[in-house]
Structure formats: structure tokens, C-alpha cells
Amino acid sequence: MPKKVQDTGGRIKSGIPGLDKLIGGGFIKGSSILVTGSTGTGKTIFCCQFLWEGLQNGERCMYITFEELPEEIKADAEVFGWDFDKYDKSGKLTLTFKDPFQTTDITTRLENEIRQTGISRVVVDSTSLLGLYFKNPHDIRRELYKLISALKASGATSLLTAEVPEEDGISRFGVEEYVTDGVIYLHYTGIGGEEGSHLQVRKMRRSKIEKGFYPLLFTKNGLKVGKEGISVLMK
Ligand SMILES: Nc1ncnc2c1ncn2[C@@H]1O[C@H](COP(=O)(O)OP(=O)(O)OP(=O)(O)O)[C@@H](O)[C@H]1O
Ligand SMILES: [Mg+2]
């Protein structure tokens, strides 16, 4: 069974202004959170911002990308002034592209690697790619279960992304939302001709949460959670 996360008062800042107060003050240290939503809703930027917060605090961070190349992730972050390249070069950030075929291999080494290097924040983006490689749903679920269990056992706080078509609910494979400690749903909205995303905290174990839909605003410094009910979606 995946390790149970206790709220012993140790919470870490998400790095996204306006989010921590919706989740009881921040993510519980060592928890594993699913960031889910349809394409282009801001999942990758959300994850970059979470790591940037850690890097600014001197924490070691890891970004495992199954989808975009490391150079593309760096370019995504650069738009908001987050210099991932500097931290990659200094060794504080481990930014690696993995072939989803290698998940079994990754999972077995991940826990040790995170522990030995003292990494405290991890991103896995995107778990949906596993679906391309494992055709059998049973295999996908098993791999995801092992991956999330390894992340939780490592002691690091982790974000996993899943790309899910708007009409298909919150997870692609039907296991991620149960095994993770929290689910943040980025919802695509087009209201009054304006396009944008709304954020909803669907679950956050052992945390008092606000469950409404909040506008997710893109600013020059990254994402920001707006006030509930405001329909200004893009800045
Ligand atoms: N500065 C900005 N202002 C407004 N919107 C922006 C800005 N930067 C990025 N975006 C929006 O964010 C989206 C990309 O965000 P991101 O890559 O994080 O999405 P994603 O959910 O990871 O998508 P995918 O499913 O393709 O991986 C773009 O489609 C764009 O609409
Ligand atoms: Mg993405």
C-alpha cells in the first residue's frame, strides 16, 4: 500500500498565488497531487511554477517529462522569467526526458535517487503518455500505481499531470485520482467569447479545501488564482 501522508504541520508553498489558502495552507510535505485537465489548460506551467518556488528556496527539484523535451520545458518556463537552465547546470534541478516505455525501470530507481540526492519536489508530466505504450488498461494502472507509490515513499512532494478530455472526468486511467492525495482540476472555459482556465480543488486529503471554480489567470510572472466568480480569464 502507498505510504499514508500525515499532516504534521509540515506544509510547503505551492508557489501559485491564491492557491495555498484553498488547500489549508499549502501541500502536505510528501504528498502526491494529480494536476488534471484538458490540453492547454496550464498543467505544465503549473508544475514549472511549483518547482520554481522550490528552487527559489534552495530546494532540490526534479522534472520528469514524458512529453516535451527538456529544452521545451525550459522554454515554457523562460516565458515567465524562470531560468531553469541555470539550476539544471548547477545541479539543483534534474530535468530529464524519459521514454514512457522505461517506467518500470524509472520506478525501481526513483525512490533511491530522490532520497540520496535530497530532492524535495518532483514533477511527472504527463502520465497520459503511458497510455500510448501500455495498451492493456491493467498494465497502465499497475505502472501508475507503482510510480505513485514510489513517489510517496520517497518523501518528496510530487505533482503528476494527466491530460483528460473535458467530457471524460478527472483521470485518464481511473486509478490516479484514488492513489494520489490530492486532485487539482484545471477546467477549460470559454465564457462570453473569452477563453481561459478555471481551477478546482477536487480533493486534498487531510486538508480543509475550498471546492469552487476559481479563475486561473496567466500573468507575466506565471499563474495566479483569482477570486471566485470573476470572469476575467486571460490577462
Ligand atoms: N502568457 C500567457 N498568456 C496567456 N495564456 C498563456 C500564456 N502562456 C501560456 N498560455 C496558455 O497556456 C497554454 C499552455 O499551457 P501548458 O503548456 O501549461 O498547458 P498544458 O495543460 O500543459 O497543455 P498540454 O496538454 O498541451 O500539455 C497555452 O495553450 C496558452 O493558451
Ligand atoms: Mg503540458
PDB file of C-alpha atoms and ligand atoms in Angstrom:
ATOM      1  CA  MET A   1       0.000   0.000   0.000  1.00  0.00           C
ATOM      2  CA  PRO A   2       1.251   3.507  -0.736  1.00  0.00           C
ATOM      3  CA  LYS A   3       2.555   5.345   2.276  1.00  0.00           C
ATOM      4  CA  LYS A   4      -0.045   7.367   4.177  1.00  0.00           C
ATOM      5  CA  VAL A   5       0.773  11.040   4.454  1.00  0.00           C
ATOM      6  CA  GLN A   6       0.214  12.682   7.813  1.00  0.00           C
ATOM      7  CA  ASP A   7      -0.399  16.361   8.297  1.00  0.00           C
ATOM      8  CA  THR A   8       2.141  17.052  11.000  1.00  0.00           C
ATOM      9  CA  GLY A   9       2.034  20.746  10.329  1.00  0.00           C
ATOM     10  CA  GLY A  10       4.618  20.485   7.587  1.00  0.00           C
ATOM     11  CA  ARG A  11       3.217  22.189   4.526  1.00  0.00           C
ATOM     12  CA  ILE A  12       5.027  23.564   1.558  1.00  0.00           C
ATOM     13  CA  LYS A  13       4.034  26.504  -0.602  1.00  0.00           C
ATOM     14  CA  SER A  14       2.635  25.666  -3.989  1.00  0.00           C
ATOM     15  CA  GLY A  15       4.203  28.785  -5.481  1.00  0.00           C
ATOM     16  CA  ILE A  16       0.905  29.739  -7.098  1.00  0.00           C
ATOM     17  CA  PRO A  17      -0.504  32.925  -5.534  1.00  0.00           C
ATOM     18  CA  GLY A  18      -4.021  32.385  -4.256  1.00  0.00           C
ATOM     19  CA  LEU A  19      -3.870  28.579  -4.204  1.00  0.00           C
ATOM     20  CA  ASP A  20      -2.494  27.785  -0.756  1.00  0.00           C
ATOM     21  CA  LYS A  21      -5.445  29.309   1.044  1.00  0.00           C
ATOM     22  CA  LEU A  22      -7.751  26.968  -0.873  1.00  0.00           C
ATOM     23  CA  ILE A  23      -5.876  23.883   0.326  1.00  0.00           C
ATOM     24  CA  GLY A  24      -5.340  24.508   4.017  1.00  0.00           C
ATOM     25  CA  GLY A  25      -2.095  26.452   3.724  1.00  0.00           C
ATOM     26  CA  GLY A  26      -0.104  24.516   1.116  1.00  0.00           C
ATOM     27  CA  PHE A  27       0.658  20.960   0.070  1.00  0.00           C
ATOM     28  CA  ILE A  28       1.351  18.492   2.856  1.00  0.00           C
ATOM     29  CA  LYS A  29       5.023  17.561   2.673  1.00  0.00           C
ATOM     30  CA  GLY A  30       5.491  14.218   0.990  1.00  0.00           C
ATOM     31  CA  SER A  31       2.062  14.187  -0.605  1.00  0.00           C
ATOM     32  CA  SER A  32       1.370  13.311  -4.217  1.00  0.00           C
ATOM     33  CA  ILE A  33      -1.011  15.510  -6.194  1.00  0.00           C
ATOM     34  CA  LEU A  34      -2.677  14.945  -9.549  1.00  0.00           C
ATOM     35  CA  VAL A  35      -2.989  18.032 -11.776  1.00  0.00           C
ATOM     36  CA  THR A  36      -5.554  17.154 -14.352  1.00  0.00           C
ATOM     37  CA  GLY A  37      -7.397  18.850 -17.199  1.00  0.00           C
ATOM     38  CA  SER A  38      -7.757  19.072 -20.934  1.00  0.00           C
ATOM     39  CA  THR A  39      -4.997  20.190 -23.264  1.00  0.00           C
ATOM     40  CA  GLY A  40      -3.668  23.742 -22.961  1.00  0.00           C
ATOM     41  CA  THR A  41      -5.225  24.478 -19.570  1.00  0.00           C
ATOM     42  CA  GLY A  42      -1.858  25.265 -17.949  1.00  0.00           C
ATOM     43  CA  LYS A  43      -0.787  21.972 -16.348  1.00  0.00           C
ATOM     44  CA  THR A  44       2.843  22.221 -17.445  1.00  0.00           C
ATOM     45  CA  ILE A  45       3.135  25.871 -16.408  1.00  0.00           C
ATOM     46  CA  PHE A  46       1.548  24.994 -13.046  1.00  0.00           C
ATOM     47  CA  CYS A  47       4.214  22.336 -12.489  1.00  0.00           C
ATOM     48  CA  CYS A  48       7.057  24.615 -13.563  1.00  0.00           C
ATOM     49  CA  GLN A  49       5.870  27.248 -11.112  1.00  0.00           C
ATOM     50  CA  PHE A  50       5.739  24.698  -8.277  1.00  0.00           C
ATOM     51  CA  LEU A  51       9.367  23.758  -8.939  1.00  0.00           C
ATOM     52  CA  TRP A  52      10.449  27.362  -9.360  1.00  0.00           C
ATOM     53  CA  GLU A  53       9.121  28.087  -5.856  1.00  0.00           C
ATOM     54  CA  GLY A  54      11.276  25.246  -4.513  1.00  0.00           C
ATOM     55  CA  LEU A  55      14.366  26.355  -6.428  1.00  0.00           C
ATOM     56  CA  GLN A  56      13.999  29.876  -5.015  1.00  0.00           C
ATOM     57  CA  ASN A  57      14.008  28.328  -1.531  1.00  0.00           C
ATOM     58  CA  GLY A  58      17.204  26.394  -2.213  1.00  0.00           C
ATOM     59  CA  GLU A  59      15.396  23.053  -2.580  1.00  0.00           C
ATOM     60  CA  ARG A  60      16.477  20.345  -4.996  1.00  0.00           C
ATOM     61  CA  CYS A  61      13.886  19.595  -7.640  1.00  0.00           C
ATOM     62  CA  MET A  62      13.214  17.011 -10.324  1.00  0.00           C
ATOM     63  CA  TYR A  63      11.161  17.291 -13.520  1.00  0.00           C
ATOM     64  CA  ILE A  64      10.447  14.046 -15.334  1.00  0.00           C
ATOM     65  CA  THR A  65       8.950  14.749 -18.720  1.00  0.00           C
ATOM     66  CA  PHE A  66       7.398  12.040 -20.856  1.00  0.00           C
ATOM     67  CA  GLU A  67       6.100  14.527 -23.348  1.00  0.00           C
ATOM     68  CA  GLU A  68       8.059  17.702 -24.105  1.00  0.00           C
ATOM     69  CA  LEU A  69      11.836  17.707 -24.404  1.00  0.00           C
ATOM     70  CA  PRO A  70      13.865  19.326 -21.587  1.00  0.00           C
ATOM     71  CA  GLU A  71      14.703  22.245 -23.884  1.00  0.00           C
ATOM     72  CA  GLU A  72      10.989  22.796 -24.500  1.00  0.00           C
ATOM     73  CA  ILE A  73      10.210  22.759 -20.788  1.00  0.00           C
ATOM     74  CA  LYS A  74      12.989  25.299 -20.249  1.00  0.00           C
ATOM     75  CA  ALA A  75      11.480  27.465 -22.980  1.00  0.00           C
ATOM     76  CA  ASP A  76       7.988  27.156 -21.415  1.00  0.00           C
ATOM     77  CA  ALA A  77       9.442  28.347 -18.087  1.00  0.00           C
ATOM     78  CA  GLU A  78      11.551  31.091 -19.648  1.00  0.00           C
ATOM     79  CA  VAL A  79       8.385  32.890 -20.805  1.00  0.00           C
ATOM     80  CA  PHE A  80       7.667  33.694 -17.154  1.00  0.00           C
ATOM     81  CA  GLY A  81      11.266  34.557 -16.298  1.00  0.00           C
ATOM     82  CA  TRP A  82      12.080  31.212 -14.652  1.00  0.00           C
ATOM     83  CA  ASP A  83      15.655  30.344 -15.564  1.00  0.00           C
ATOM     84  CA  PHE A  84      15.588  26.552 -15.324  1.00  0.00           C
ATOM     85  CA  ASP A  85      18.783  26.256 -17.343  1.00  0.00           C
ATOM     86  CA  LYS A  86      20.804  27.889 -14.575  1.00  0.00           C
ATOM     87  CA  TYR A  87      19.536  25.407 -11.991  1.00  0.00           C
ATOM     88  CA  ASP A  88      19.949  22.499 -14.380  1.00  0.00           C
ATOM     89  CA  LYS A  89      23.595  23.435 -14.854  1.00  0.00           C
ATOM     90  CA  SER A  90      24.191  23.932 -11.122  1.00  0.00           C
ATOM     91  CA  GLY A  91      22.685  20.509 -10.387  1.00  0.00           C
ATOM     92  CA  LYS A  92      19.811  21.794  -8.238  1.00  0.00           C
ATOM     93  CA  LEU A  93      17.308  20.807 -10.923  1.00  0.00           C
ATOM     94  CA  THR A  94      17.229  17.380 -12.519  1.00  0.00           C
ATOM     95  CA  LEU A  95      15.309  17.789 -15.752  1.00  0.00           C
ATOM     96  CA  THR A  96      15.014  14.549 -17.670  1.00  0.00           C
ATOM     97  CA  PHE A  97      13.096  13.244 -20.608  1.00  0.00           C
ATOM     98  CA  LYS A  98      12.038   9.631 -20.151  1.00  0.00           C
ATOM     99  CA  ASP A  99      10.691   7.206 -22.611  1.00  0.00           C
ATOM    100  CA  PRO A 100       7.359   6.041 -21.160  1.00  0.00           C
ATOM    101  CA  PHE A 101       8.479   2.530 -22.105  1.00  0.00           C
ATOM    102  CA  GLN A 102      11.006   2.754 -19.310  1.00  0.00           C
ATOM    103  CA  THR A 103       8.565   3.423 -16.481  1.00  0.00           C
ATOM    104  CA  THR A 104       9.243   0.118 -14.767  1.00  0.00           C
ATOM    105  CA  ASP A 105      12.909   0.935 -14.839  1.00  0.00           C
ATOM    106  CA  ILE A 106      12.312   4.512 -13.647  1.00  0.00           C
ATOM    107  CA  THR A 107      10.043   3.447 -10.804  1.00  0.00           C
ATOM    108  CA  THR A 108      12.520   0.995  -9.328  1.00  0.00           C
ATOM    109  CA  ARG A 109      15.299   3.586  -9.196  1.00  0.00           C
ATOM    110  CA  LEU A 110      13.254   6.683  -8.436  1.00  0.00           C
ATOM    111  CA  GLU A 111      12.789   6.306  -4.695  1.00  0.00           C
ATOM    112  CA  ASN A 112      16.512   5.813  -4.061  1.00  0.00           C
ATOM    113  CA  GLU A 113      17.532   8.589  -6.415  1.00  0.00           C
ATOM    114  CA  ILE A 114      15.219  11.087  -4.722  1.00  0.00           C
ATOM    115  CA  ARG A 115      16.311  10.056  -1.242  1.00  0.00           C
ATOM    116  CA  GLN A 116      20.023  10.030  -1.993  1.00  0.00           C
ATOM    117  CA  THR A 117      20.031  13.429  -3.667  1.00  0.00           C
ATOM    118  CA  GLY A 118      17.679  15.040  -1.158  1.00  0.00           C
ATOM    119  CA  ILE A 119      15.177  16.098  -3.799  1.00  0.00           C
ATOM    120  CA  SER A 120      12.085  17.616  -2.179  1.00  0.00           C
ATOM    121  CA  ARG A 121       9.853  18.467  -5.178  1.00  0.00           C
ATOM    122  CA  VAL A 122       9.121  16.194  -8.135  1.00  0.00           C
ATOM    123  CA  VAL A 123       7.007  16.635 -11.260  1.00  0.00           C
ATOM    124  CA  VAL A 124       5.903  13.854 -13.621  1.00  0.00           C
ATOM    125  CA  ASP A 125       4.454  15.352 -16.822  1.00  0.00           C
ATOM    126  CA  SER A 126       2.406  13.731 -18.336  1.00  0.00           C
ATOM    127  CA  THR A 127       1.205  10.349 -17.134  1.00  0.00           C
ATOM    128  CA  SER A 128      -1.211  10.212 -20.078  1.00  0.00           C
ATOM    129  CA  LEU A 129       1.644   9.225 -22.353  1.00  0.00           C
ATOM    130  CA  LEU A 130       1.769   5.864 -20.602  1.00  0.00           C
ATOM    131  CA  GLY A 131      -1.420   5.067 -22.458  1.00  0.00           C
ATOM    132  CA  LEU A 132       0.440   5.111 -25.751  1.00  0.00           C
ATOM    133  CA  TYR A 133       2.832   2.447 -24.609  1.00  0.00           C
ATOM    134  CA  PHE A 134       0.763   0.166 -22.435  1.00  0.00           C
ATOM    135  CA  LYS A 135      -2.302  -0.881 -24.370  1.00  0.00           C
ATOM    136  CA  ASN A 136      -3.767  -3.019 -21.645  1.00  0.00           C
ATOM    137  CA  PRO A 137      -5.549  -0.833 -19.015  1.00  0.00           C
ATOM    138  CA  HIS A 138      -4.485  -3.275 -16.327  1.00  0.00           C
ATOM    139  CA  ASP A 139      -0.808  -2.723 -17.195  1.00  0.00           C
ATOM    140  CA  ILE A 140      -1.216   1.053 -17.201  1.00  0.00           C
ATOM    141  CA  ARG A 141      -2.903   1.046 -13.813  1.00  0.00           C
ATOM    142  CA  ARG A 142      -0.223  -1.213 -12.364  1.00  0.00           C
ATOM    143  CA  GLU A 143       2.567   1.045 -13.665  1.00  0.00           C
ATOM    144  CA  LEU A 144       0.868   4.186 -12.386  1.00  0.00           C
ATOM    145  CA  TYR A 145       0.200   2.622  -9.032  1.00  0.00           C
ATOM    146  CA  LYS A 146       3.865   1.661  -8.696  1.00  0.00           C
ATOM    147  CA  LEU A 147       5.055   5.071  -9.846  1.00  0.00           C
ATOM    148  CA  ILE A 148       2.845   6.978  -7.399  1.00  0.00           C
ATOM    149  CA  SER A 149       3.720   4.582  -4.568  1.00  0.00           C
ATOM    150  CA  ALA A 150       7.438   5.134  -5.236  1.00  0.00           C
ATOM    151  CA  LEU A 151       6.961   8.904  -5.238  1.00  0.00           C
ATOM    152  CA  LYS A 152       5.106   8.796  -1.948  1.00  0.00           C
ATOM    153  CA  ALA A 153       7.688   6.516  -0.388  1.00  0.00           C
ATOM    154  CA  SER A 154      10.479   8.883  -1.449  1.00  0.00           C
ATOM    155  CA  GLY A 155       9.363  11.620   0.953  1.00  0.00           C
ATOM    156  CA  ALA A 156       9.315  14.275  -1.778  1.00  0.00           C
ATOM    157  CA  THR A 157       6.191  16.256  -2.592  1.00  0.00           C
ATOM    158  CA  SER A 158       5.112  15.411  -6.128  1.00  0.00           C
ATOM    159  CA  LEU A 159       2.812  16.637  -8.869  1.00  0.00           C
ATOM    160  CA  LEU A 160       1.661  14.327 -11.647  1.00  0.00           C
ATOM    161  CA  THR A 161      -0.206  15.637 -14.646  1.00  0.00           C
ATOM    162  CA  ALA A 162      -2.886  13.888 -16.653  1.00  0.00           C
ATOM    163  CA  GLU A 163      -4.416  15.177 -19.834  1.00  0.00           C
ATOM    164  CA  VAL A 164      -8.084  14.338 -19.840  1.00  0.00           C
ATOM    165  CA  PRO A 165     -10.667  15.439 -22.392  1.00  0.00           C
ATOM    166  CA  GLU A 166     -13.175  17.803 -20.804  1.00  0.00           C
ATOM    167  CA  GLU A 167     -16.055  15.340 -21.005  1.00  0.00           C
ATOM    168  CA  ASP A 168     -14.104  12.386 -19.626  1.00  0.00           C
ATOM    169  CA  GLY A 169     -13.944  13.264 -15.948  1.00  0.00           C
ATOM    170  CA  ILE A 170     -10.783  13.801 -13.941  1.00  0.00           C
ATOM    171  CA  SER A 171      -8.422  10.977 -14.732  1.00  0.00           C
ATOM    172  CA  ARG A 172      -7.407   9.071 -17.783  1.00  0.00           C
ATOM    173  CA  PHE A 173      -6.889   5.631 -16.370  1.00  0.00           C
ATOM    174  CA  GLY A 174      -9.197   5.612 -13.371  1.00  0.00           C
ATOM    175  CA  VAL A 175      -6.559   4.911 -10.773  1.00  0.00           C
ATOM    176  CA  GLU A 176      -4.595   8.152 -10.435  1.00  0.00           C
ATOM    177  CA  GLU A 177      -7.265  10.036  -8.505  1.00  0.00           C
ATOM    178  CA  TYR A 178      -7.537   7.319  -5.870  1.00  0.00           C
ATOM    179  CA  VAL A 179      -3.844   6.750  -5.283  1.00  0.00           C
ATOM    180  CA  THR A 180      -2.855  10.400  -5.134  1.00  0.00           C
ATOM    181  CA  ASP A 181      -3.507  12.508  -2.037  1.00  0.00           C
ATOM    182  CA  GLY A 182      -4.992  15.407  -3.925  1.00  0.00           C
ATOM    183  CA  VAL A 183      -6.564  16.312  -7.229  1.00  0.00           C
ATOM    184  CA  ILE A 184      -6.460  19.769  -8.806  1.00  0.00           C
ATOM    185  CA  TYR A 185      -8.649  20.065 -11.851  1.00  0.00           C
ATOM    186  CA  LEU A 186      -7.903  22.705 -14.475  1.00  0.00           C
ATOM    187  CA  HIS A 187     -11.061  23.263 -16.399  1.00  0.00           C
ATOM    188  CA  TYR A 188     -11.190  24.809 -19.843  1.00  0.00           C
ATOM    189  CA  THR A 189     -13.768  27.594 -20.079  1.00  0.00           C
ATOM    190  CA  GLY A 190     -14.935  29.851 -22.829  1.00  0.00           C
ATOM    191  CA  ILE A 191     -17.249  32.436 -21.368  1.00  0.00           C
ATOM    192  CA  GLY A 192     -18.535  35.406 -23.346  1.00  0.00           C
ATOM    193  CA  GLY A 193     -16.025  34.833 -26.106  1.00  0.00           C
ATOM    194  CA  GLU A 194     -13.100  34.805 -23.673  1.00  0.00           C
ATOM    195  CA  GLU A 195     -11.068  31.658 -23.328  1.00  0.00           C
ATOM    196  CA  GLY A 196      -9.284  30.562 -20.215  1.00  0.00           C
ATOM    197  CA  SER A 197      -8.957  28.092 -17.383  1.00  0.00           C
ATOM    198  CA  HIS A 198     -10.606  27.667 -14.053  1.00  0.00           C
ATOM    199  CA  LEU A 199      -9.086  25.774 -11.169  1.00  0.00           C
ATOM    200  CA  GLN A 200     -10.981  23.470  -8.846  1.00  0.00           C
ATOM    201  CA  VAL A 201      -9.529  21.586  -5.903  1.00  0.00           C
ATOM    202  CA  ARG A 202     -11.325  18.240  -6.131  1.00  0.00           C
ATOM    203  CA  LYS A 203      -9.652  16.616  -3.170  1.00  0.00           C
ATOM    204  CA  MET A 204      -6.802  17.219  -0.779  1.00  0.00           C
ATOM    205  CA  ARG A 205      -6.530  14.617   1.923  1.00  0.00           C
ATOM    206  CA  ARG A 206      -6.293  15.885   5.473  1.00  0.00           C
ATOM    207  CA  SER A 207      -6.813  19.461   4.309  1.00  0.00           C
ATOM    208  CA  LYS A 208      -9.696  21.850   4.564  1.00  0.00           C
ATOM    209  CA  ILE A 209     -10.434  22.806   0.978  1.00  0.00           C
ATOM    210  CA  GLU A 210     -12.484  25.352  -0.920  1.00  0.00           C
ATOM    211  CA  LYS A 211     -14.258  23.492  -3.698  1.00  0.00           C
ATOM    212  CA  GLY A 212     -15.400  26.279  -6.012  1.00  0.00           C
ATOM    213  CA  PHE A 213     -14.195  27.088  -9.511  1.00  0.00           C
ATOM    214  CA  TYR A 214     -11.605  29.838  -9.397  1.00  0.00           C
ATOM    215  CA  PRO A 215     -10.244  31.670 -12.438  1.00  0.00           C
ATOM    216  CA  LEU A 216      -6.686  30.696 -13.277  1.00  0.00           C
ATOM    217  CA  LEU A 217      -5.011  33.812 -14.594  1.00  0.00           C
ATOM    218  CA  PHE A 218      -1.857  33.942 -16.681  1.00  0.00           C
ATOM    219  CA  THR A 219       0.304  36.894 -15.650  1.00  0.00           C
ATOM    220  CA  LYS A 220       3.819  37.785 -16.741  1.00  0.00           C
ATOM    221  CA  ASN A 221       5.094  36.108 -13.553  1.00  0.00           C
ATOM    222  CA  GLY A 222       3.119  32.922 -14.023  1.00  0.00           C
ATOM    223  CA  LEU A 223      -0.235  31.619 -12.882  1.00  0.00           C
ATOM    224  CA  LYS A 224      -2.389  33.192 -10.245  1.00  0.00           C
ATOM    225  CA  VAL A 225      -5.675  32.018  -8.768  1.00  0.00           C
ATOM    226  CA  GLY A 226      -8.285  34.753  -8.949  1.00  0.00           C
ATOM    227  CA  LYS A 227     -11.359  35.335  -6.845  1.00  0.00           C
ATOM    228  CA  GLU A 228     -14.299  33.020  -7.251  1.00  0.00           C
ATOM    229  CA  GLY A 229     -16.927  34.429  -9.557  1.00  0.00           C
ATOM    230  CA  ILE A 230     -14.653  36.737 -11.502  1.00  0.00           C
ATOM    231  CA  SER A 231     -14.823  36.002 -15.195  1.00  0.00           C
ATOM    232  CA  VAL A 232     -11.664  37.796 -16.314  1.00  0.00           C
ATOM    233  CA  LEU A 233      -9.899  34.780 -17.696  1.00  0.00           C
ATOM    234  CA  MET A 234      -6.858  35.935 -19.608  1.00  0.00           C
ATOM    235  CA  LYS A 235      -4.569  38.847 -18.856  1.00  0.00           C
TER     236      LYS A 235
HETATM  237  N1  LIG B   1       1.443  34.427 -21.221  1.00  0.00           N
HETATM  238  C1  LIG B   1       0.325  33.772 -21.475  1.00  0.00           C
HETATM  239  N2  LIG B   1      -0.840  34.399 -21.525  1.00  0.00           N
HETATM  240  C2  LIG B   1      -1.968  33.733 -21.759  1.00  0.00           C
HETATM  241  N3  LIG B   1      -2.032  32.427 -21.975  1.00  0.00           N
HETATM  242  C3  LIG B   1      -0.906  31.759 -21.950  1.00  0.00           C
HETATM  243  C4  LIG B   1       0.326  32.381 -21.707  1.00  0.00           C
HETATM  244  N4  LIG B   1       1.275  31.446 -21.719  1.00  0.00           N
HETATM  245  C5  LIG B   1       0.652  30.282 -21.981  1.00  0.00           C
HETATM  246  N5  LIG B   1      -0.648  30.474 -22.103  1.00  0.00           N
HETATM  247  C6  LIG B   1      -1.659  29.445 -22.347  1.00  0.00           C
HETATM  248  O1  LIG B   1      -1.253  28.283 -21.710  1.00  0.00           O
HETATM  249  C7  LIG B   1      -1.384  27.162 -22.558  1.00  0.00           C
HETATM  250  C8  LIG B   1      -0.231  26.228 -22.420  1.00  0.00           C
HETATM  251  O2  LIG B   1      -0.055  25.911 -21.067  1.00  0.00           O
HETATM  252  P1  LIG B   1       0.538  24.498 -20.684  1.00  0.00           P
HETATM  253  O3  LIG B   1       1.562  24.075 -21.643  1.00  0.00           O
HETATM  254  O4  LIG B   1       0.919  24.588 -19.255  1.00  0.00           O
HETATM  255  O5  LIG B   1      -0.760  23.619 -20.838  1.00  0.00           O
HETATM  256  P2  LIG B   1      -0.904  22.061 -20.619  1.00  0.00           P
HETATM  257  O6  LIG B   1      -2.172  21.882 -19.868  1.00  0.00           O
HETATM  258  O7  LIG B   1       0.333  21.513 -20.066  1.00  0.00           O
HETATM  259  O8  LIG B   1      -1.127  21.581 -22.121  1.00  0.00           O
HETATM  260  P3  LIG B   1      -0.784  20.165 -22.790  1.00  0.00           P
HETATM  261  O9  LIG B   1      -1.958  19.299 -22.554  1.00  0.00           O
HETATM  262  O10 LIG B   1      -0.617  20.509 -24.217  1.00  0.00           O
HETATM  263  O11 LIG B   1       0.464  19.642 -22.190  1.00  0.00           O
HETATM  264  C9  LIG B   1      -1.392  27.713 -23.954  1.00  0.00           C
HETATM  265  O12 LIG B   1      -2.324  26.989 -24.715  1.00  0.00           O
HETATM  266  C10 LIG B   1      -1.811  29.127 -23.800  1.00  0.00           C
HETATM  267  O13 LIG B   1      -3.166  29.252 -24.114  1.00  0.00           O
HETATM  268 MG    MG B   2       1.724  20.115 -20.753  1.00  0.00          MG
END
